[in-house]
Amino acid sequence: MLKKISLIITLASTTLMVTAQSVQRVPAVDIKNLDGSVFNTGKLANDGKPMLVDFWATWCGPCKAELNAIADDYADWQKETGVKLVAVSIDDARNMEKVGPYVNGKNWEYQVLLDPNGDFKRAMNVNNVPHIFLVNGSGEIVWQQNSSAPGDEEKIYELVKKVAKGESIK
Amino acid sequence: MCCFFYIHVTAQPNLGEIHGNFQTDVQYYNTDTIIGAPIVPEKVLMNGFANINYTRDNFMCGVRYESYLNALQGFDTRYKGNGFGFRFATFTKDNLTVTAGNFYEQFGSGLILRSFEERTLGIDNALDGLRLKYAPISGIYLKGFIAKQRFFFGQGEGIVRGFDGEININELSEKLAQAKLKVIVGGSFVSKYQQDNDIVYKLPENVGSGGGRLKVSYGKFTINGEYVYKINDPSIFNNFIYKDGNATLLGISYSQKGLGINLGAKRIDNMSFRSDRTATGNNLMINFLPALTKQHSYNLAASIYPYASQPNGEVSFQGDVIYTIKKDTWLGGKYGTTINVNYSEVHDINREVVNDTTSLLEPYTLGYKSDFFKIGNRVFFKDFNIEITRKISKKWKTILFYTNQVYNLDVVQGHPGEPMVYSNIAVADITYKLNASNAIRLEVEGLFTKQDMGDWAAVLLEYTYAPHWSVAVLDQYNYGNPESEKQIHYFTGNITYTKNSNRISIGYGRQRAGLLCIGGVCRIVPASNGLTLSVSSSF
């Protein structure tokens, strides 16, 4: 009897070990808000609703194309799913001061963060931009893509809708 | 044993997470005497790296393994062989963060200290030592470190020490958080130590620099300024003069929905700061002096006459305006039109002899004196550019770009005697979306100049099958070269497959150095010819 219980408990703890390893959360790194104040990425949350974290730069054409394409439908996306897009700019000191005017000039409604020394980019294991992550309501990264092509925004929205309903996207 | 398993299950073991990223670039080099490509005896060169990090609660540690067998063309050949180029452990407890091992760090905008990596350019001046970060109360951020700098797979001789304090006035109390005026003030001190082995001259072993910065925002306006001062620092870079150095950065911006304006001014005077006075190239830099000019992304504009900051001295100004004409108007069109106008100008600083018996920049003397408010006569760079972005319909989108530039080839690229280059560059970037998954992008560029290599034309055609595939062909043609045998085509083809975080890209052809935006991603690439395979991933 004792052997059976031990076996069950061993199997249960092994399963826990396996599930604990496959979750990826957004790491806590100090970067900046547009106004220069410190923002810790551990605080990135959206009230249990999905979140998109998109790394971009003012010199990256495909990055801007994707964010502009999403901007056209962002209001609808928010109304339907409550999704929030966090645009993290990896522009360094050369362009950092131009990010705010650029974002406002383009009428973007996203939450914009500045990562001038690549600290958050490094912590998220991003190689190059654009790189977009989809985070579910529990703060787990469920999907990511390291490219951007015209038409991607529709595919991304399909995934956002699924995550908003709590469905798995595997 | 039973108890052990019981505790194991109820304690919900948090075994942490393991993540990382990987990138490799392998190139097979063709002999190409037409473009004067260097002979590559190894035939195949490879750069690669893998980061592996372990995170659990407030603890993180990791390593980066790097491999250069041998380093790609355009990279410093001292990157050779394999090794661990980065290893660290860090933990945070009660607002104190301790990092032991390698780390990257930036104080302010980097004018006094910036340790960073740009792997595709071969830049990595990581610090190796101990760093502490402490936020004693809300609104006060303190950082300090003592470290050596990375030098290929070893360390530089010098020791670097730094301290930075920043106060966000609005975070100090609840009442201040409500204030409309927002103020962030900071100060830093960085010094380096390197032994003086010179038998003739007395060189300073400890070189210190101090800086202050201020950022004030009120409603739609923001003003920011930073000033850094460095004591005498004779080095190979400034001809071993004993003059002190300083750097000033000023910016004003105005931001509202649909309109953004940014004005900037910068002055650098003898601010090359390295932890080894004999270091050259991209090695052992302590600070970062960015160019205050537009960072171009189109091929010909970004790769042929790119401007780079002159650490020994420059004065520059920049103005940037971005405005979106509302949609559903005659001028704006159905979806709106964005116009971005930018102008920048860079000059040398004013330099005068210190006295009648010392010539300008004479080694082991004070070198020169410079009036802060005077601008030197020598022009380094001028750039007027305008970019118009317009989505014409659900299927068509265009970007039109034009720039007029003046470029001091002699100073910026180190080609003494070369004339100033006056050029005009025009670009038309058109995207046609066939349907939800298929799109074609055409980029046509022209560079028109009477100097140097003459006129260039470039055409890029990119077909994407979202979300995984992208095929592109690019031709850069120097049709206007005064020497007819140098009127060469730089032709490249590329196929890229992306799935989630995996990217595999194969390219073939001649590639000019510069920023390459292809296959939906932007990368800085060195010049090359042959077959390229790039693989990157993260987990």
XYZ file of C-alpha atoms in Angstrom:
709
model
C 0.000 0.000 0.000
C 2.786 2.361 0.996
C 4.625 1.545 -2.231
C 1.522 2.402 -4.289
C 1.112 5.755 -2.519
C 4.807 6.565 -3.007
C 4.518 5.742 -6.712
C 1.450 7.969 -7.165
C 3.103 10.838 -5.312
C 6.299 10.462 -7.370
C 4.297 10.586 -10.602
C 2.324 13.605 -9.360
C 5.467 15.520 -8.426
C 7.112 14.637 -11.752
C 4.124 16.066 -13.605
C 4.363 19.222 -11.524
C 8.053 19.478 -12.390
C 7.291 19.169 -16.087
C 4.506 21.754 -16.097
C 6.549 24.188 -13.983
C 9.360 24.152 -16.574
C 7.276 24.900 -19.704
C 5.778 28.230 -18.532
C 7.548 31.384 -19.666
C 6.800 34.617 -17.875
C 7.726 38.170 -18.671
C 10.901 38.923 -16.677
C 11.164 41.914 -14.316
C 13.640 44.441 -15.738
C 13.962 48.194 -15.087
C 13.476 50.170 -18.295
C 11.845 53.539 -18.964
C 8.501 55.124 -19.737
C 8.316 57.758 -22.476
C 8.643 60.470 -19.821
C 11.968 59.052 -18.622
C 10.671 57.575 -15.362
C 11.693 54.052 -14.373
C 9.269 51.286 -15.299
C 9.712 47.709 -14.096
C 8.489 45.170 -16.653
C 7.412 42.872 -13.845
C 4.463 45.242 -13.517
C 3.298 44.599 -17.111
C -0.281 43.438 -16.717
C -3.660 43.877 -18.333
C -6.271 42.835 -15.727
C -6.372 39.204 -16.800
C -6.778 40.110 -20.474
C -4.258 39.315 -23.222
C -1.245 41.510 -23.923
C 1.013 41.931 -26.943
C 4.631 42.933 -26.320
C 6.229 44.179 -29.544
C 9.907 45.118 -29.858
C 10.525 47.788 -32.503
C 12.807 50.696 -33.439
C 12.308 53.996 -35.307
C 14.819 52.838 -37.932
C 13.098 49.521 -38.565
C 10.719 49.776 -41.553
C 8.947 46.412 -41.113
C 8.453 47.162 -37.381
C 6.754 50.480 -38.131
C 4.678 48.909 -40.927
C 3.291 46.295 -38.547
C 2.547 48.754 -35.741
C 0.853 51.117 -38.215
C -1.248 48.252 -39.619
C -2.372 47.245 -36.118
C -3.048 50.906 -35.200
C -5.815 51.045 -37.813
C -7.756 48.283 -36.026
C -6.485 48.721 -32.448
C -9.613 50.435 -31.138
C -11.769 47.553 -32.422
C -9.380 44.966 -31.008
C -9.550 46.615 -27.589
C -13.331 46.812 -27.629
C -13.707 43.166 -28.560
C -10.979 41.519 -26.486
C -9.559 44.121 -24.108
C -6.079 43.406 -25.499
C -3.261 45.876 -24.768
C -0.216 46.334 -27.010
C 3.030 47.356 -25.351
C 5.473 48.714 -27.929
C 9.034 48.481 -26.592
C 11.460 50.673 -28.502
C 15.067 49.510 -28.563
C 16.271 52.849 -29.958
C 19.453 53.935 -28.199
C 20.468 57.471 -27.235
C 20.740 58.469 -30.892
C 16.986 58.227 -31.445
C 15.497 57.820 -27.967
C 14.339 61.437 -27.663
C 12.551 61.152 -31.020
C 10.450 58.140 -30.003
C 7.842 60.150 -28.060
C 7.271 62.711 -30.848
C 7.158 59.865 -33.384
C 4.566 57.852 -31.448
C 2.393 60.917 -30.962
C 2.886 62.076 -34.546
C 1.561 58.692 -35.711
C -1.397 58.819 -33.294
C -0.512 55.471 -31.733
C -2.535 54.586 -28.632
C -0.144 51.893 -27.414
C 1.714 51.789 -24.120
C 5.246 52.687 -25.226
C 8.377 51.763 -23.267
C 12.006 52.680 -23.902
C 14.767 50.089 -23.664
C 17.840 52.088 -24.792
C 20.483 49.651 -23.577
C 18.667 46.468 -24.603
C 18.117 45.202 -21.036
C 14.552 43.994 -21.592
C 15.414 42.809 -25.118
C 18.181 40.660 -23.625
C 15.972 39.332 -20.838
C 13.310 38.318 -23.395
C 15.977 36.651 -25.564
C 15.195 38.815 -28.585
C 17.766 38.580 -31.402
C 16.503 41.304 -33.699
C 13.442 43.403 -34.420
C 10.556 43.059 -35.038
C 9.775 40.448 -32.405
C 6.257 40.200 -31.035
C 5.067 38.215 -28.011
C 1.522 37.268 -27.011
C 0.995 37.081 -23.242
C -2.163 35.519 -21.823
C -4.246 36.735 -18.886
C -2.098 34.822 -16.402
C 1.132 36.496 -17.534
C 2.422 33.543 -19.546
C 4.026 33.990 -22.966
C 1.986 31.702 -25.243
C 3.179 32.742 -28.689
C 5.873 34.785 -30.387
C 7.090 35.705 -33.850
C 10.367 37.132 -35.087
C 9.237 38.743 -38.337
C 6.552 40.913 -39.839
C 4.746 40.652 -43.158
C 1.712 42.468 -44.540
C -1.304 40.492 -43.387
C 0.275 39.307 -40.126
C -1.949 41.589 -38.101
C -5.046 39.571 -39.039
C -3.378 36.314 -38.012
C -2.209 37.870 -34.756
C -5.735 39.001 -33.988
C -7.104 35.478 -34.481
C -4.656 34.324 -31.799
C -5.533 37.245 -29.512
C -9.247 36.375 -29.730
C -8.538 32.767 -28.795
C -6.396 33.764 -25.825
C -9.027 36.284 -24.682
C -11.570 33.452 -24.531
C -9.126 31.322 -22.569
C -8.590 28.848 -25.401
C -5.289 27.138 -26.011
C -3.438 28.128 -29.180
C -1.055 25.184 -29.467
C 11.401 8.792 1.995
C 7.617 9.026 2.059
C 7.853 12.344 3.915
C 10.227 13.635 1.329
C 7.740 12.939 -1.478
C 4.864 14.356 0.581
C 6.674 17.657 1.137
C 7.777 17.663 -2.484
C 4.173 17.639 -3.722
C 2.546 20.064 -1.285
C 5.410 22.604 -1.492
C 4.632 23.134 -5.265
C 8.290 23.069 -6.350
C 9.339 26.161 -8.228
C 12.208 24.912 -10.317
C 12.592 28.157 -12.159
C 12.797 28.680 -15.917
C 15.553 28.183 -18.448
C 15.570 30.436 -21.489
C 17.993 31.517 -24.116
C 18.639 32.642 -27.634
C 20.933 31.617 -30.406
C 22.228 33.089 -33.634
C 24.738 31.936 -36.192
C 25.907 33.370 -39.504
C 27.883 31.183 -41.839
C 29.347 32.504 -45.071
C 31.007 30.858 -47.993
C 33.157 33.414 -49.783
C 33.643 33.605 -53.520
C 36.774 35.127 -54.933
C 35.603 38.361 -56.487
C 38.373 40.465 -57.946
C 35.930 42.798 -59.709
C 34.760 44.320 -56.457
C 38.172 43.810 -54.870
C 36.897 41.278 -52.347
C 39.723 40.035 -50.100
C 40.837 36.419 -50.505
C 39.460 34.243 -47.726
C 41.833 31.281 -47.220
C 39.368 29.429 -44.967
C 36.638 29.761 -47.649
C 33.957 29.426 -44.957
C 33.690 31.763 -41.966
C 31.267 31.565 -39.050
C 30.129 33.701 -36.141
C 27.815 32.173 -33.606
C 26.607 32.596 -30.073
C 24.168 31.043 -27.619
C 22.808 32.650 -24.460
C 21.426 30.368 -21.779
C 19.814 31.885 -18.686
C 18.253 30.388 -15.603
C 15.671 32.416 -13.678
C 13.977 31.580 -10.421
C 12.093 34.157 -8.355
C 14.568 37.002 -7.768
C 17.642 35.107 -8.903
C 19.055 34.850 -12.400
C 22.280 33.492 -13.796
C 23.495 32.739 -17.264
C 26.282 32.275 -19.758
C 26.944 33.121 -23.364
C 29.032 30.788 -25.466
C 30.585 32.392 -28.546
C 32.251 30.854 -31.519
C 34.328 32.493 -34.261
C 35.706 29.880 -36.620
C 36.953 32.202 -37.974
C 35.235 35.567 -37.607
C 33.240 36.825 -40.608
C 34.697 39.448 -42.905
C 34.186 42.877 -41.411
C 34.694 41.668 -37.832
C 37.902 42.163 -35.835
C 40.059 39.066 -36.452
C 41.004 39.007 -32.774
C 37.604 37.389 -32.213
C 38.950 33.903 -32.756
C 38.064 30.469 -31.502
C 35.476 29.503 -28.918
C 34.792 30.574 -25.397
C 32.399 31.902 -22.831
C 32.216 35.615 -23.477
C 29.670 36.381 -20.785
C 28.737 34.851 -17.451
C 26.828 36.344 -14.561
C 24.660 35.844 -11.525
C 22.251 38.417 -10.167
C 19.683 38.595 -7.390
C 17.325 41.215 -6.030
C 16.277 41.529 -2.420
C 14.461 44.434 -0.751
C 15.265 46.989 -3.474
C 18.924 45.938 -3.651
C 20.134 44.231 -6.821
C 23.550 42.613 -6.855
C 25.245 41.442 -10.049
C 28.472 39.471 -10.027
C 30.261 38.729 -13.267
C 29.454 40.337 -16.599
C 26.854 43.058 -17.023
C 25.839 45.891 -19.330
C 25.057 49.340 -18.003
C 24.197 52.864 -19.160
C 24.285 56.113 -17.158
C 21.950 58.790 -18.553
C 22.194 58.856 -22.326
C 25.566 57.100 -22.314
C 27.798 60.154 -22.766
C 29.706 59.256 -19.602
C 29.179 55.480 -19.530
C 27.637 52.942 -21.828
C 28.505 49.279 -21.786
C 26.488 47.512 -24.478
C 26.415 44.877 -27.177
C 25.682 45.055 -30.873
C 26.488 41.457 -31.819
C 25.995 41.855 -35.570
C 28.493 44.749 -35.600
C 31.052 43.051 -33.385
C 30.632 45.567 -30.559
C 30.747 44.257 -27.001
C 32.302 46.277 -24.187
C 30.664 44.309 -21.371
C 31.845 45.071 -17.848
C 33.159 42.283 -15.639
C 33.097 42.836 -11.913
C 30.541 43.744 -9.305
C 27.514 46.015 -9.617
C 25.026 47.178 -7.017
C 21.699 48.878 -7.660
C 19.714 50.297 -4.783
C 16.441 52.213 -4.556
C 16.334 53.349 -0.897
C 13.002 55.164 -1.174
C 10.517 55.712 -3.934
C 12.030 58.053 -6.512
C 15.728 57.584 -5.723
C 17.793 55.209 -7.842
C 21.442 54.521 -7.049
C 23.905 52.420 -9.016
C 27.577 51.659 -8.490
C 30.119 49.277 -9.929
C 33.795 48.387 -10.156
C 34.832 46.311 -13.133
C 37.186 45.602 -15.960
C 36.058 45.688 -19.564
C 35.766 42.858 -22.018
C 38.576 42.591 -24.575
C 37.783 39.743 -26.987
C 37.941 36.614 -24.821
C 39.882 38.362 -22.102
C 39.831 41.660 -20.248
C 41.319 45.073 -20.822
C 44.061 46.326 -18.571
C 42.144 49.244 -17.094
C 39.803 49.230 -14.104
C 36.586 51.234 -14.410
C 34.608 52.575 -11.441
C 31.251 54.271 -11.674
C 28.470 55.687 -9.571
C 25.126 57.083 -10.677
C 22.288 58.650 -8.757
C 18.933 59.633 -10.215
C 16.028 61.339 -8.469
C 12.549 61.368 -9.953
C 11.105 64.311 -8.017
C 7.502 63.293 -8.774
C 7.979 59.886 -7.181
C 9.169 61.315 -3.861
C 5.683 61.889 -2.475
C 1.985 61.456 -3.284
C 1.514 65.216 -3.542
C 4.411 65.611 -6.008
C 3.032 62.757 -8.125
C 0.000 64.955 -8.881
C 2.098 67.904 -10.035
C 1.878 68.886 -13.677
C 5.582 69.732 -13.816
C 7.700 66.578 -13.995
C 11.389 66.656 -13.086
C 14.043 63.963 -13.221
C 17.575 64.892 -12.167
C 20.685 62.731 -12.181
C 24.421 62.815 -11.636
C 27.239 60.388 -12.317
C 30.910 59.904 -11.686
C 33.050 57.480 -13.684
C 36.796 56.992 -13.461
C 39.317 54.598 -14.898
C 42.719 53.460 -13.695
C 45.520 52.309 -15.968
C 49.178 52.068 -15.005
C 51.552 54.545 -16.605
C 54.440 52.718 -18.255
C 55.702 55.625 -20.302
C 59.338 56.359 -19.481
C 59.411 59.843 -20.952
C 56.074 61.453 -20.119
C 53.939 61.389 -16.984
C 50.520 60.081 -18.040
C 47.532 60.321 -15.669
C 46.778 56.918 -14.148
C 43.376 57.850 -12.760
C 41.123 59.686 -15.195
C 37.827 60.831 -13.771
C 34.728 62.247 -15.394
C 31.602 63.705 -13.873
C 28.227 64.395 -15.384
C 24.846 65.869 -14.602
C 21.508 65.570 -16.339
C 18.068 67.102 -16.067
C 14.751 66.305 -17.726
C 11.781 68.611 -17.268
C 8.349 67.912 -18.765
C 5.309 70.119 -18.622
C 2.228 69.096 -20.567
C 3.240 68.592 -24.170
C 6.752 70.012 -23.776
C 9.900 68.262 -22.630
C 13.352 69.766 -22.168
C 16.351 67.600 -21.417
C 20.007 68.346 -20.988
C 23.158 66.494 -20.082
C 26.729 67.690 -19.496
C 29.814 65.564 -18.938
C 33.328 66.734 -18.051
C 36.470 64.604 -18.219
C 39.944 65.516 -16.943
C 43.064 65.092 -19.052
C 43.174 61.725 -20.828
C 46.033 61.446 -23.338
C 45.415 58.498 -25.607
C 46.232 57.224 -29.051
C 42.829 58.477 -30.154
C 43.426 62.165 -29.343
C 47.125 62.232 -30.242
C 48.200 62.085 -26.566
C 47.191 65.636 -25.696
C 46.589 66.726 -22.100
C 43.463 68.751 -22.824
C 40.381 68.026 -20.727
C 37.183 66.968 -22.469
C 33.495 67.740 -22.284
C 30.231 66.734 -23.943
C 26.926 68.586 -23.986
C 23.553 67.321 -25.142
C 20.398 69.426 -25.247
C 16.936 68.613 -26.508
C 13.481 70.127 -26.661
C 10.428 68.254 -27.825
C 6.779 68.980 -28.319
C 4.304 66.163 -28.661
C 0.578 66.063 -29.282
C -1.796 63.778 -31.155
C -0.795 63.919 -34.801
C 2.266 66.136 -34.347
C 5.716 65.562 -32.908
C 8.618 68.030 -32.924
C 12.122 67.369 -31.658
C 15.060 69.776 -31.660
C 18.504 68.759 -30.517
C 21.975 70.214 -30.125
C 25.188 68.462 -29.239
C 28.780 69.467 -28.699
C 31.662 67.057 -28.160
C 35.172 68.217 -27.302
C 37.876 65.573 -26.833
C 35.552 62.924 -25.389
C 37.040 59.622 -26.481
C 37.017 57.670 -23.208
C 38.510 54.188 -23.140
C 39.900 52.047 -20.367
C 43.126 51.540 -22.271
C 44.870 54.559 -23.750
C 46.229 52.458 -26.627
C 42.870 50.920 -27.624
C 41.521 51.450 -31.124
C 38.565 50.324 -33.223
C 35.453 49.384 -31.258
C 37.398 48.178 -28.244
C 37.321 49.146 -24.591
C 35.073 52.176 -25.058
C 33.683 53.479 -21.785
C 31.216 55.994 -23.160
C 28.935 56.286 -26.192
C 28.691 59.403 -28.321
C 25.732 59.021 -30.670
C 25.387 60.922 -33.900
C 22.605 63.491 -33.765
C 21.551 62.795 -37.348
C 18.776 60.757 -38.951
C 19.375 57.045 -38.839
C 18.547 56.000 -42.386
C 16.924 52.681 -43.160
C 16.885 52.626 -46.948
C 19.796 50.822 -48.615
C 21.636 53.556 -50.485
C 20.974 56.201 -47.846
C 22.119 53.975 -44.988
C 25.085 52.179 -46.449
C 27.047 54.409 -48.825
C 27.612 57.660 -46.937
C 26.652 56.938 -43.325
C 27.620 59.528 -40.734
C 29.427 58.525 -37.546
C 30.105 60.734 -34.537
C 33.590 62.294 -34.250
C 34.737 61.810 -30.617
C 37.561 64.326 -30.916
C 35.184 67.168 -31.605
C 31.974 68.122 -33.300
C 29.030 70.480 -32.966
C 25.718 69.308 -34.323
C 22.116 70.410 -34.569
C 19.026 68.489 -35.556
C 15.373 69.324 -36.126
C 12.730 66.660 -36.690
C 9.020 67.156 -37.336
C 6.460 64.418 -37.835
C 2.906 65.287 -38.761
C -0.031 63.120 -39.741
C -2.614 64.699 -42.024
C -6.025 63.510 -40.889
C -7.785 60.757 -42.750
C -10.853 61.409 -44.883
C -9.509 64.754 -46.040
C -8.489 65.773 -49.543
C -4.809 66.101 -48.629
C -4.716 63.185 -46.228
C -6.575 60.654 -48.319
C -8.808 57.902 -46.978
C -6.397 56.644 -44.335
C -4.320 59.724 -43.527
C -0.818 60.683 -44.639
C 2.264 61.072 -42.447
C 5.006 63.537 -43.290
C 8.393 63.455 -41.540
C 10.852 66.263 -42.189
C 14.324 66.163 -40.684
C 17.361 68.395 -40.931
C 20.765 67.988 -39.333
C 24.079 69.745 -39.627
C 27.443 68.795 -38.129
C 30.560 70.965 -37.941
C 33.984 70.679 -36.424
C 34.589 72.538 -33.151
C 36.616 75.714 -33.022
C 40.281 75.043 -32.226
C 43.044 77.532 -31.503
C 46.663 77.098 -30.475
C 47.391 77.259 -26.726
C 50.404 79.507 -27.242
C 52.842 80.642 -29.938
C 55.339 77.858 -29.412
C 52.936 74.911 -29.445
C 51.335 73.746 -32.664
C 47.736 72.556 -32.872
C 47.233 69.014 -31.504
C 50.918 68.610 -30.765
C 51.368 65.404 -28.730
C 52.121 65.652 -24.999
C 50.956 69.262 -24.804
C 47.586 70.783 -23.995
C 46.769 70.384 -27.671
C 44.397 73.278 -28.320
C 41.843 75.492 -26.721
C 38.287 75.709 -27.935
C 35.670 78.396 -27.531
C 32.486 76.635 -26.439
C 30.159 78.938 -28.365
C 32.092 79.071 -31.618
C 31.400 76.636 -34.431
C 34.296 75.409 -36.542
C 34.374 76.138 -40.255
C 34.807 72.562 -41.418
C 31.505 70.931 -42.325
C 31.295 67.227 -41.503
C 27.737 66.470 -42.574
C 24.496 68.052 -43.665
C 21.284 66.172 -44.258
C 17.874 67.435 -45.256
C 15.300 64.689 -45.693
C 11.574 64.218 -46.082
C 9.504 61.046 -45.859
C 5.866 60.752 -46.862
C 3.914 57.632 -45.858
C 0.500 57.013 -47.314
C -1.851 54.054 -47.306
C -3.671 54.530 -50.587
C -6.159 51.689 -50.275
C -6.609 48.337 -48.538
C -4.188 46.887 -51.074
C -1.700 49.683 -51.806
C 0.668 51.489 -49.489
C 3.551 53.776 -50.416
C 6.444 55.566 -48.780
C 8.283 58.283 -50.684
C 11.636 59.447 -49.355
C 14.104 62.104 -50.442
C 17.355 63.316 -48.935
C 19.910 65.916 -49.892
C 23.271 65.420 -48.220
C 26.698 66.963 -47.852
C 29.268 64.429 -46.655
C 32.883 64.986 -45.629
C 34.419 61.773 -46.981
C 37.898 62.842 -45.796
C 36.989 63.149 -42.112
C 34.127 60.681 -41.679
C 35.610 57.705 -43.513
C 39.251 58.629 -43.013
C 40.098 59.089 -46.711
C 42.428 62.135 -46.663
C 42.255 64.355 -49.705
C 38.858 63.161 -50.877
C 36.368 65.872 -51.879
C 33.107 66.711 -50.127
C 30.317 64.604 -51.559
C 27.085 66.380 -52.501
C 24.320 63.875 -53.143
C 20.595 63.517 -53.633
C 18.841 60.260 -52.847
C 15.253 59.431 -53.807
C 13.321 56.315 -52.779
C 9.898 54.922 -53.666
C 8.745 52.053 -51.434
C 5.504 50.456 -52.623
C 3.652 47.540 -51.044
C 0.875 45.680 -52.826
C -1.205 43.255 -50.820
C -2.611 40.602 -53.178
C -4.720 38.982 -50.460
C -4.646 38.163 -46.748
C -1.431 36.152 -47.021
C 0.414 37.302 -50.116
C 2.122 40.640 -50.606
C 4.758 42.158 -52.867
C 7.013 45.068 -51.949
C 9.035 47.057 -54.464
C 11.724 49.513 -53.404
C 13.335 51.704 -56.071
C 16.217 53.947 -55.043
C 18.545 56.364 -56.795
C 21.639 58.168 -55.479
C 22.796 61.070 -57.627
C 26.214 62.673 -57.140
C 29.051 64.069 -59.238
C 31.772 63.070 -56.742
C 33.356 59.877 -55.505
C 31.740 56.781 -57.052
C 29.056 58.661 -58.974
C 25.436 57.598 -59.329
C 23.833 54.466 -57.920
C 20.507 52.772 -58.509
C 18.974 50.069 -56.342
C 15.914 47.888 -56.790
C 14.520 45.516 -54.169
C 11.628 43.168 -54.876
C 10.259 41.224 -51.934
C 7.469 38.653 -51.965
C 5.996 37.532 -48.648
C 3.682 34.646 -47.967
C 2.586 35.409 -44.420
C 3.441 34.339 -41.857
C 6.342 32.061 -42.737
C 7.946 32.768 -46.081
C 9.747 35.650 -47.681
C 11.713 35.773 -50.954
C 13.668 38.825 -52.057
C 16.005 39.968 -54.792
C 18.104 43.112 -54.516
C 20.348 44.814 -57.039
C 22.526 47.822 -56.304
C 24.095 49.163 -59.481
C 26.876 51.738 -59.566
C 26.023 52.840 -63.097
C 27.532 56.292 -62.709
C 31.039 55.293 -61.648
C 33.621 57.410 -63.524
C 35.714 54.242 -64.093
C 33.710 52.010 -66.417
C 35.128 48.749 -65.033
C 33.757 49.712 -61.620
C 30.183 50.091 -62.888
C 29.222 46.935 -61.026
C 25.975 45.238 -60.066
C 25.701 44.106 -56.442
C 23.070 41.446 -56.888
C 21.668 39.377 -53.986
C 18.870 36.849 -53.651
C 17.419 35.783 -50.323
C 14.903 33.260 -48.961
C 13.751 33.431 -45.352
C 11.594 31.050 -43.359
C 10.248 32.169 -39.993
C 8.184 30.160 -37.553
C 7.564 31.695 -34.138
C 11.070 32.458 -32.861
C 12.962 30.392 -35.447
C 14.424 32.209 -38.428
C 16.354 30.561 -41.233
C 17.667 32.731 -44.011
C 19.740 31.823 -47.071
C 21.189 34.481 -49.317
C 23.503 34.518 -52.276
C 25.300 37.344 -54.000
C 27.220 40.521 -53.380
C 26.326 42.559 -50.332
C 27.358 46.064 -49.426
C 27.884 46.868 -45.726
C 25.096 48.651 -43.855
C 21.574 48.242 -42.527
C 19.739 45.529 -44.384
C 15.971 45.238 -43.988
C 14.979 42.048 -45.749
C 12.700 39.127 -44.980
C 10.722 41.293 -42.561
C 13.607 42.011 -40.192
C 16.378 44.599 -39.930
C 20.017 43.689 -39.359
C 23.323 45.455 -39.607
C 25.514 43.478 -42.044
C 29.156 43.792 -43.061
C 30.187 43.749 -46.726
C 30.428 40.291 -48.289
C 30.115 38.145 -51.398
C 29.022 34.541 -51.565
C 26.523 32.272 -49.881
C 25.163 33.267 -46.478
C 23.232 31.115 -44.060
C 21.739 32.732 -40.949
C 19.874 30.848 -38.282
C 18.451 32.387 -35.159
C 16.134 31.192 -32.461
C 15.070 31.763 -28.890
C 13.417 29.530 -26.309
